[in-house]
Coordinates of C-alpha atoms in Angstrom, one line a residue:
M1 CA 0.0 0.0 0.0
T2 CA 1.4 3.4 -1.0
T3 CA 1.3 6.2 1.6
I4 CA 0.8 9.7 0.1
V5 CA 2.6 12.3 2.1
T6 CA 1.9 16.1 1.7
D7 CA 4.9 17.9 0.1
K8 CA 6.6 19.7 2.9
G9 CA 9.1 21.6 0.7
R10 CA 11.7 21.3 -2.0
V11 CA 15.2 20.5 -0.8
L12 CA 18.5 20.6 -2.7
V13 CA 21.4 18.5 -1.3
I14 CA 24.8 19.5 -2.6
D15 CA 27.7 17.2 -1.6
D16 CA 30.6 15.6 -3.4
E17 CA 30.1 12.4 -1.5
E18 CA 27.5 10.2 -3.1
I19 CA 26.7 8.4 0.2
I20 CA 25.7 11.7 1.8
R21 CA 23.5 12.7 -1.1
T22 CA 21.8 9.3 -1.2
S23 CA 21.3 9.1 2.6
C24 CA 19.7 12.6 2.8
K25 CA 17.3 11.7 -0.1
K26 CA 16.4 8.3 1.6
I27 CA 15.8 10.0 4.9
L28 CA 13.9 13.1 3.7
T29 CA 11.7 11.7 0.9
P30 CA 9.5 9.4 3.0
E31 CA 8.8 12.3 5.3
G32 CA 7.2 14.4 2.5
Y33 CA 10.1 16.4 1.2
T34 CA 10.9 16.7 -2.5
V35 CA 14.7 16.1 -2.7
E36 CA 17.1 16.8 -5.6
T37 CA 20.9 16.4 -5.5
A38 CA 24.0 17.9 -7.0
E39 CA 27.6 16.6 -6.7
S40 CA 29.3 20.0 -6.8
G41 CA 28.7 23.5 -5.7
R42 CA 28.8 24.7 -9.3
D43 CA 26.1 22.2 -10.4
G44 CA 24.0 23.1 -7.4
L45 CA 24.1 26.8 -8.2
K46 CA 23.1 26.0 -11.8
M47 CA 20.0 24.0 -10.5
L48 CA 19.1 27.0 -8.3
R49 CA 19.1 29.3 -11.2
K50 CA 16.7 27.1 -13.1
G51 CA 14.3 26.2 -10.3
H52 CA 13.1 27.2 -6.8
F53 CA 14.1 25.4 -3.6
D54 CA 12.9 26.0 -0.1
L55 CA 16.1 24.7 1.4
V56 CA 19.7 24.0 0.4
L57 CA 21.8 21.4 2.3
T58 CA 25.4 22.0 1.2
D59 CA 28.7 20.5 2.2
L60 CA 31.2 23.0 3.5
K61 CA 34.3 21.5 1.8
M62 CA 34.0 20.7 -1.9
P63 CA 36.6 20.7 -4.7
D64 CA 35.2 23.5 -6.9
T65 CA 32.7 25.9 -5.2
D66 CA 32.7 25.4 -1.4
G67 CA 29.8 25.8 1.0
I68 CA 30.5 29.4 1.7
G69 CA 30.4 30.1 -2.1
V70 CA 27.1 28.3 -2.4
L71 CA 25.7 30.2 0.5
K72 CA 26.7 33.6 -1.0
G73 CA 25.3 32.5 -4.4
V74 CA 22.0 31.5 -2.7
K75 CA 21.6 34.7 -0.7
E76 CA 22.4 36.8 -3.8
N77 CA 20.1 35.1 -6.2
R78 CA 17.5 33.4 -4.0
P79 CA 17.3 35.3 -0.7
D80 CA 14.1 33.5 0.4
T81 CA 15.9 30.1 0.2
E82 CA 17.3 28.8 3.5
V83 CA 20.7 27.2 3.7
I84 CA 22.0 24.5 6.2
I85 CA 25.8 23.8 6.1
I86 CA 27.0 20.2 6.4
T87 CA 30.4 20.2 8.2
G88 CA 33.1 17.6 8.8
Y89 CA 35.4 17.2 11.7
G90 CA 37.5 20.3 12.3
T91 CA 35.4 22.7 10.3
V92 CA 32.9 23.8 12.9
S93 CA 34.6 27.2 13.3
T94 CA 34.1 27.8 9.6
A95 CA 30.5 26.7 9.9
L96 CA 29.9 29.3 12.6
E97 CA 31.3 31.9 10.2
A98 CA 28.7 30.7 7.7
L99 CA 25.9 31.4 10.2
R100 CA 27.1 35.0 10.4
H101 CA 26.7 35.1 6.6
G102 CA 23.0 34.0 6.7
A103 CA 23.0 30.2 7.0
Y104 CA 20.1 28.9 9.2
D105 CA 22.2 26.2 11.0
Y106 CA 24.9 23.6 10.5
L107 CA 24.9 19.8 10.7
E108 CA 28.0 18.0 11.8
K109 CA 29.1 14.7 10.2
P110 CA 28.4 12.0 11.0
F111 CA 24.7 12.8 11.7
T112 CA 21.8 10.5 12.4
P113 CA 18.4 10.5 10.6
D114 CA 16.8 12.1 13.6
Q115 CA 19.3 14.9 13.6
L116 CA 18.8 15.6 9.9
L117 CA 15.0 15.6 10.2
N118 CA 15.1 17.8 13.3
V119 CA 17.2 20.6 11.7
V120 CA 15.3 20.5 8.4
G121 CA 12.0 20.4 10.2
R122 CA 12.9 23.4 12.4
C123 CA 14.2 25.4 9.4
L124 CA 11.2 24.9 7.2
E125 CA 8.7 25.4 10.1
R126 CA 10.3 28.8 10.7
K127 CA 10.2 29.6 7.0
H128 CA 6.5 28.5 6.8
L129 CA 5.6 30.7 9.8
L130 CA 7.4 33.7 8.2
M131 CA 5.7 33.2 4.9
E132 CA 2.3 32.8 6.6
N133 CA 2.8 36.0 8.5
L134 CA 3.8 37.7 5.2
R135 CA 0.6 36.4 3.6
L136 CA -1.5 37.7 6.5
R137 CA 0.2 41.1 6.4
Q138 CA -0.7 41.4 2.7
E139 CA -4.3 40.4 3.3
I140 CA -5.2 42.2 6.5
P141 CA -3.0 45.2 7.1
S142 CA -5.9 47.7 6.8
H143 CA -8.3 45.6 8.9
Y144 CA -6.4 46.4 12.1
R145 CA -5.8 50.1 11.5
M146 CA -7.3 52.0 14.5
E147 CA -9.9 53.7 12.3
N148 CA -11.4 50.3 11.7
I149 CA -12.1 49.8 15.4
I150 CA -15.5 51.3 15.7
G151 CA -16.4 53.9 18.3
V152 CA -17.3 57.5 18.5
S153 CA -17.9 57.6 22.2
A154 CA -15.5 59.5 24.6
A155 CA -14.6 56.2 26.2
M156 CA -13.5 54.7 22.9
Q157 CA -11.6 57.8 21.9
K158 CA -9.6 57.5 25.1
V159 CA -8.8 53.8 24.1
F160 CA -7.7 54.9 20.6
H161 CA -5.4 57.5 22.1
L162 CA -3.8 54.9 24.4
I163 CA -3.3 52.4 21.6
G164 CA -1.8 55.1 19.4
T165 CA 0.6 56.1 22.2
V166 CA 1.8 52.7 23.2
S167 CA 2.0 51.1 19.7
A168 CA 5.2 52.9 18.7
T169 CA 7.0 51.6 21.8
G170 CA 8.0 48.0 22.9
T171 CA 6.2 48.4 26.2
T172 CA 4.3 45.5 27.8
V173 CA 0.6 46.1 27.8
L174 CA -2.2 44.8 30.0
I175 CA -5.7 45.0 28.4
T176 CA -8.6 44.5 30.8
G177 CA -12.4 44.4 30.2
E178 CA -15.4 42.2 30.2
S179 CA -15.7 39.3 27.8
G180 CA -16.7 40.4 24.3
T181 CA -15.3 43.9 24.5
G182 CA -12.7 43.4 21.8
K183 CA -9.5 42.7 23.7
E184 CA -7.9 40.7 20.9
L185 CA -8.8 43.3 18.3
A186 CA -7.1 46.0 20.5
A187 CA -4.0 43.7 20.8
R188 CA -3.9 43.3 17.1
A189 CA -4.2 47.0 16.6
I190 CA -1.2 47.6 18.9
H191 CA 0.9 45.1 17.0
Y192 CA 0.0 46.1 13.4
N193 CA 0.5 49.8 14.2
S194 CA 3.9 49.1 15.8
P195 CA 7.5 48.8 14.4
R196 CA 7.0 45.0 14.9
R197 CA 4.2 44.8 12.3
D198 CA 6.3 42.7 9.9
E199 CA 7.1 40.1 12.5
P200 CA 4.9 37.3 13.9
F201 CA 1.8 38.0 16.0
I202 CA 1.2 34.9 18.1
I203 CA -2.0 34.3 20.1
V204 CA -2.2 32.1 23.2
D205 CA -5.5 31.4 24.8
C206 CA -4.4 30.7 28.4
G207 CA -7.9 29.6 29.3
T208 CA -8.1 26.6 26.9
I209 CA -4.7 25.0 27.3
P210 CA -4.5 22.4 30.2
D211 CA -2.1 23.2 33.1
N212 CA 0.1 20.2 32.2
L213 CA 0.6 21.4 28.6
I214 CA 0.8 25.2 28.9
E215 CA 4.5 25.3 30.0
S216 CA 5.5 23.2 27.0
E217 CA 3.3 25.3 24.6
L218 CA 4.8 28.6 25.7
F219 CA 8.5 27.6 26.3
G220 CA 9.0 24.4 24.2
H221 CA 10.6 21.2 25.3
T222 CA 13.6 19.0 24.5
K223 CA 13.3 15.4 23.2
G224 CA 12.6 12.9 26.0
S225 CA 11.8 15.6 28.6
F226 CA 8.5 13.9 29.3
T227 CA 6.4 11.0 28.1
G228 CA 5.4 11.6 24.6
A229 CA 8.1 14.1 23.8
T230 CA 9.5 12.2 20.8
E231 CA 11.2 15.3 19.4
S232 CA 12.3 18.7 20.5
R233 CA 9.8 21.5 19.9
R234 CA 10.0 25.3 19.9
G235 CA 7.7 27.2 22.2
L236 CA 5.4 30.0 21.2
V237 CA 7.6 32.6 23.0
E238 CA 10.5 31.7 20.8
I239 CA 8.3 31.7 17.7
A240 CA 7.2 35.2 18.6
D241 CA 10.8 36.5 18.7
K242 CA 11.0 40.1 17.4
G243 CA 7.2 40.1 17.2
S244 CA 4.3 40.2 19.7
L245 CA 2.9 37.5 21.9
F246 CA -0.7 38.0 22.9
L247 CA -1.6 36.1 26.1
D248 CA -5.4 36.1 26.4
E249 CA -7.0 35.3 29.8
I250 CA -3.6 35.5 31.5
G251 CA -5.3 35.1 34.9
N252 CA -5.5 31.3 34.1
L253 CA -1.7 30.8 34.2
N254 CA -0.5 28.6 37.1
M255 CA 2.2 29.8 39.4
P256 CA 5.2 27.9 37.9
V257 CA 4.4 29.3 34.4
Q258 CA 4.0 32.8 35.9
A259 CA 7.5 32.5 37.3
K260 CA 9.0 31.6 33.9
L261 CA 7.0 34.3 32.2
L262 CA 8.4 36.8 34.7
R263 CA 11.9 35.8 33.6
V264 CA 11.0 36.4 29.9
L265 CA 9.9 39.9 30.8
Q266 CA 13.0 40.6 33.0
E267 CA 15.8 38.9 31.1
K268 CA 14.3 38.1 27.6
E269 CA 15.3 34.5 28.1
F270 CA 13.9 31.2 29.4
R271 CA 14.7 27.5 29.5
P272 CA 12.6 24.9 27.5
V273 CA 11.1 22.0 29.5
G274 CA 13.9 19.6 30.0
G275 CA 16.5 22.0 28.6
R276 CA 19.7 23.2 30.3
D277 CA 20.7 26.1 28.2
P278 CA 18.7 29.4 28.2
V279 CA 17.0 30.5 25.0
R280 CA 16.8 34.2 24.2
A281 CA 13.6 35.7 22.7
D282 CA 12.6 39.3 22.3
A283 CA 8.8 39.0 22.1
R284 CA 6.7 41.9 23.1
I285 CA 4.1 40.7 25.7
I286 CA 0.5 41.9 25.3
A287 CA -1.7 40.4 28.0
A288 CA -5.5 40.5 28.4
T289 CA -7.9 39.4 31.1
N290 CA -11.5 39.8 32.2
R291 CA -10.6 39.0 35.8
D292 CA -9.5 41.3 38.6
I293 CA -5.8 40.6 38.7
A294 CA -5.2 43.0 41.7
S295 CA -7.7 40.9 43.7
M296 CA -6.0 37.7 42.6
V297 CA -2.6 39.1 43.9
K298 CA -4.2 39.7 47.3
E299 CA -5.6 36.1 47.3
G300 CA -2.2 34.7 46.4
T301 CA -3.2 33.2 43.1
F302 CA -1.3 35.7 40.9
R303 CA 2.3 36.8 41.4
E304 CA 2.6 40.4 42.5
D305 CA 5.9 41.0 40.7
L306 CA 4.5 39.6 37.5
F307 CA 1.4 41.8 37.8
Y308 CA 3.5 45.0 38.1
R309 CA 5.6 43.9 35.1
L310 CA 2.5 43.4 33.0
N311 CA 0.7 46.5 34.3
I312 CA 3.2 49.0 33.0
F313 CA 0.7 50.3 30.4
P314 CA -2.9 49.3 31.3
I315 CA -5.7 49.8 28.8
R316 CA -9.3 49.2 30.0
L317 CA -11.9 48.5 27.3
P318 CA -15.3 49.9 28.3
S319 CA -18.4 47.6 28.2
L320 CA -21.0 48.3 25.5
R321 CA -23.5 49.6 28.1
E322 CA -20.9 52.3 28.9
R323 CA -20.8 53.5 25.3
K324 CA -24.3 53.0 24.0
E325 CA -23.8 55.9 21.5
D326 CA -21.6 53.4 19.6
I327 CA -24.4 50.8 19.1
P328 CA -25.8 52.3 15.8
A329 CA -22.4 52.3 14.1
L330 CA -21.5 48.8 15.4
A331 CA -24.9 47.4 14.4
S332 CA -24.6 48.9 10.9
H333 CA -21.1 47.5 10.6
F334 CA -22.3 43.9 11.5
L335 CA -25.4 44.3 9.3
N336 CA -23.2 45.1 6.3
K337 CA -20.7 42.2 7.2
Y338 CA -23.3 39.5 7.5
S339 CA -25.5 40.7 4.7
K340 CA -22.6 40.3 2.3
E341 CA -21.5 36.9 3.8
S342 CA -25.0 35.5 3.5
C343 CA -25.5 37.0 0.0
R344 CA -28.6 38.8 1.3
N345 CA -29.9 42.3 0.5
V346 CA -30.5 43.4 4.1
S347 CA -29.6 47.1 4.2
Y348 CA -31.5 48.9 7.0
I349 CA -32.4 48.6 10.6
S350 CA -35.8 50.1 11.5
A351 CA -36.1 52.8 14.1
E352 CA -38.0 50.4 16.5
A353 CA -35.4 47.7 16.0
M354 CA -32.6 50.2 16.7
K355 CA -34.4 51.4 19.9
R356 CA -34.6 47.8 21.1
L357 CA -30.8 47.4 20.6
I358 CA -30.0 50.7 22.4
L359 CA -32.3 49.9 25.4
Y360 CA -30.7 46.5 26.0
D361 CA -27.8 46.2 28.5
W362 CA -25.6 43.8 26.4
P363 CA -24.0 41.6 29.1
G364 CA -22.0 39.9 26.3
N365 CA -20.9 43.3 24.9
A366 CA -20.0 43.8 21.2
R367 CA -19.6 40.1 20.6
E368 CA -23.3 39.5 21.7
L369 CA -24.4 42.4 19.5
E370 CA -22.6 40.8 16.5
N371 CA -24.3 37.5 17.2
V372 CA -27.7 39.2 17.5
I373 CA -27.3 41.0 14.2
H374 CA -26.0 37.9 12.5
R375 CA -29.1 35.9 13.6
A376 CA -31.4 38.8 12.6
V377 CA -30.0 38.9 9.1
I378 CA -30.8 35.2 8.8
L379 CA -34.3 35.7 10.0
C380 CA -34.9 38.8 7.9
R381 CA -37.2 38.3 4.9
G382 CA -36.9 41.8 3.4
R383 CA -34.4 44.6 3.2
T384 CA -35.0 46.0 6.7
L385 CA -34.5 44.4 10.1
R386 CA -37.6 44.5 12.2
P387 CA -38.0 44.5 16.1
E388 CA -39.3 40.9 16.0
Q389 CA -36.0 39.7 14.4
I390 CA -33.9 41.2 17.2
I391 CA -33.9 38.3 19.6
L392 CA -32.4 39.2 23.0
T393 CA -31.8 37.4 26.2
E394 CA -33.9 39.7 28.4
Q395 CA -32.6 40.0 31.9
K396 CA -33.9 43.3 33.4
D397 CA -37.3 42.3 34.7
Q398 CA -36.6 38.6 34.9
H399 CA -38.0 36.8 37.9
I400 CA -35.3 35.5 40.2
P401 CA -36.1 32.0 41.4
K402 CA -36.5 31.5 45.1
T403 CA -36.5 27.7 45.3
S404 CA -34.6 24.9 43.5
E405 CA -37.9 23.8 41.8
E406 CA -38.4 27.3 40.4
L407 CA -34.8 27.3 39.2
K408 CA -35.3 24.0 37.4
E409 CA -38.5 25.3 35.7
M410 CA -36.8 28.5 34.6
K411 CA -33.8 26.6 33.2
K412 CA -36.2 24.3 31.3
E413 CA -38.1 27.3 29.9
L414 CA -34.9 29.1 28.8
R415 CA -33.6 26.0 27.1
S416 CA -36.9 25.6 25.3
R417 CA -36.9 29.2 24.2
S418 CA -33.3 28.9 22.9
V419 CA -34.1 25.8 21.0
E420 CA -37.1 27.4 19.4
E421 CA -35.0 30.4 18.3
I422 CA -32.4 28.2 16.8
E423 CA -35.0 26.0 15.1
R424 CA -36.8 29.0 13.6
A425 CA -33.5 30.4 12.3
F426 CA -32.6 27.0 10.9
L427 CA -35.9 26.8 9.0
I428 CA -35.8 30.3 7.6
E429 CA -32.1 29.9 6.5
A430 CA -33.0 26.7 4.7
L431 CA -36.0 28.3 2.9
N432 CA -33.9 31.3 1.9
R433 CA -31.2 29.1 0.5
N434 CA -33.8 27.3 -1.6
K435 CA -35.8 30.3 -2.7
W436 CA -38.7 29.2 -0.4
N437 CA -39.3 25.9 -2.1
I438 CA -40.3 23.7 0.8
T439 CA -39.6 20.4 -1.0
K440 CA -36.0 21.5 -1.9
A441 CA -35.4 23.0 1.5
A442 CA -36.4 19.7 3.2
E443 CA -34.1 17.7 0.9
D444 CA -31.3 20.2 1.5
V445 CA -31.4 19.7 5.3
G446 CA -32.1 15.9 5.2
M447 CA -35.7 16.0 6.5
Q448 CA -38.9 14.5 5.2
R449 CA -41.1 17.1 3.5
T450 CA -44.0 16.5 5.9
N451 CA -41.9 17.0 9.0
F452 CA -40.2 20.1 7.6
H453 CA -43.6 21.6 6.6
A454 CA -45.0 20.8 10.0
L455 CA -42.2 22.7 11.7
V456 CA -42.7 25.7 9.4
K457 CA -46.4 25.7 10.3
R458 CA -45.7 25.4 14.0
H459 CA -43.4 28.4 13.9
R460 CA -45.9 30.3 11.8
I461 CA -43.2 31.1 9.2
T462 CA -44.5 32.9 6.1
R463 CA -42.6 34.6 3.3
A464 CA -43.0 38.4 3.7
K465 CA -42.7 40.8 0.9
D466 CA -40.4 43.9 1.1

């Protein structure tokens, strides 16, 4: 049986020893690399002029053009191609000189298959990350300009001023605010408006990574450092070197990881799990939380020294109920976004619908508003959103249960109401997709026509005209 492996990259091996060329090809090809070989530096450079390679593995000592000559030729004609130098005994000092001329790393003979795969994997992983960041920068640079963070309120103008002030520096930033206020968007704005905009922006959600994995995720690990560590792995702090590391929900970090993060902030270095030697990384830390870190310090669940290091430049994002004058602009933005995504012609929000949006307290903030508008666009059967399509989780006048039985009944009622809302939206979306042909809509969602039609009748769904 033939196993098809995704192409991980094109590699050119240049070495005057046939056994080295053959061995590299045998080791790398089954792992998904496309490998070509050349027996001299001169031949290798000719191949590079004719075709593109992601990586060149070149011997340092060769009769005609040596490894340094190949390196210079690659960097002059193919600057995006990485180079790894293969060295023999007694030539390591020359290999180190090659690193200063732009080689990614060197590999000393004799090397094992694991050593070869490790250095090639690390090299092309880094290249892939850099290319991915370049692609993202080309696609989204304008999306994170501050003028695209919506807000005319005084509270948001203050936020814009703080972002503009701190972006030009390398200062650590702590962004606080309730869930859904846009902390990640603010962090991206800081990065993409900073001198580091051309370097990686790495996001870590500290609330979703288990305690036993977070240290390895952030700081990396060495091969054999724990069960399952079959190879060395770089951490996200190292990958974010020269760029920005966004630590979302930082209040979830355990104490040992907090201590290592403090060292990164103080010394710009850390030790991978199982590693002896420190690794240096100049990553700008932008942290965010919806928790009261100062209270956590008093409770002893967050390090005081780390808090002060993070809190050098605090930015608090206001809740949506504190800036209700921004709701019309935000609602219009989300309406335009989801109208285009759904290929709908929904263009307006009625005065009554807007009043309903403004009077609501928005416990889920801008994220909840976005979800409400998204759902309303699905439910809308004309060009204008109506009040009945603005489905909110009302809380102001809600009866507070006094017994466990009342609580059970209320939970049952809320679950039923939520299911009905989703069911209604599901039916309307299916009908819209199929131009309100019930037979086609039923087939589209995998239901019998009679059952689908019964649900439509139960929800009293009719096609309204504009």
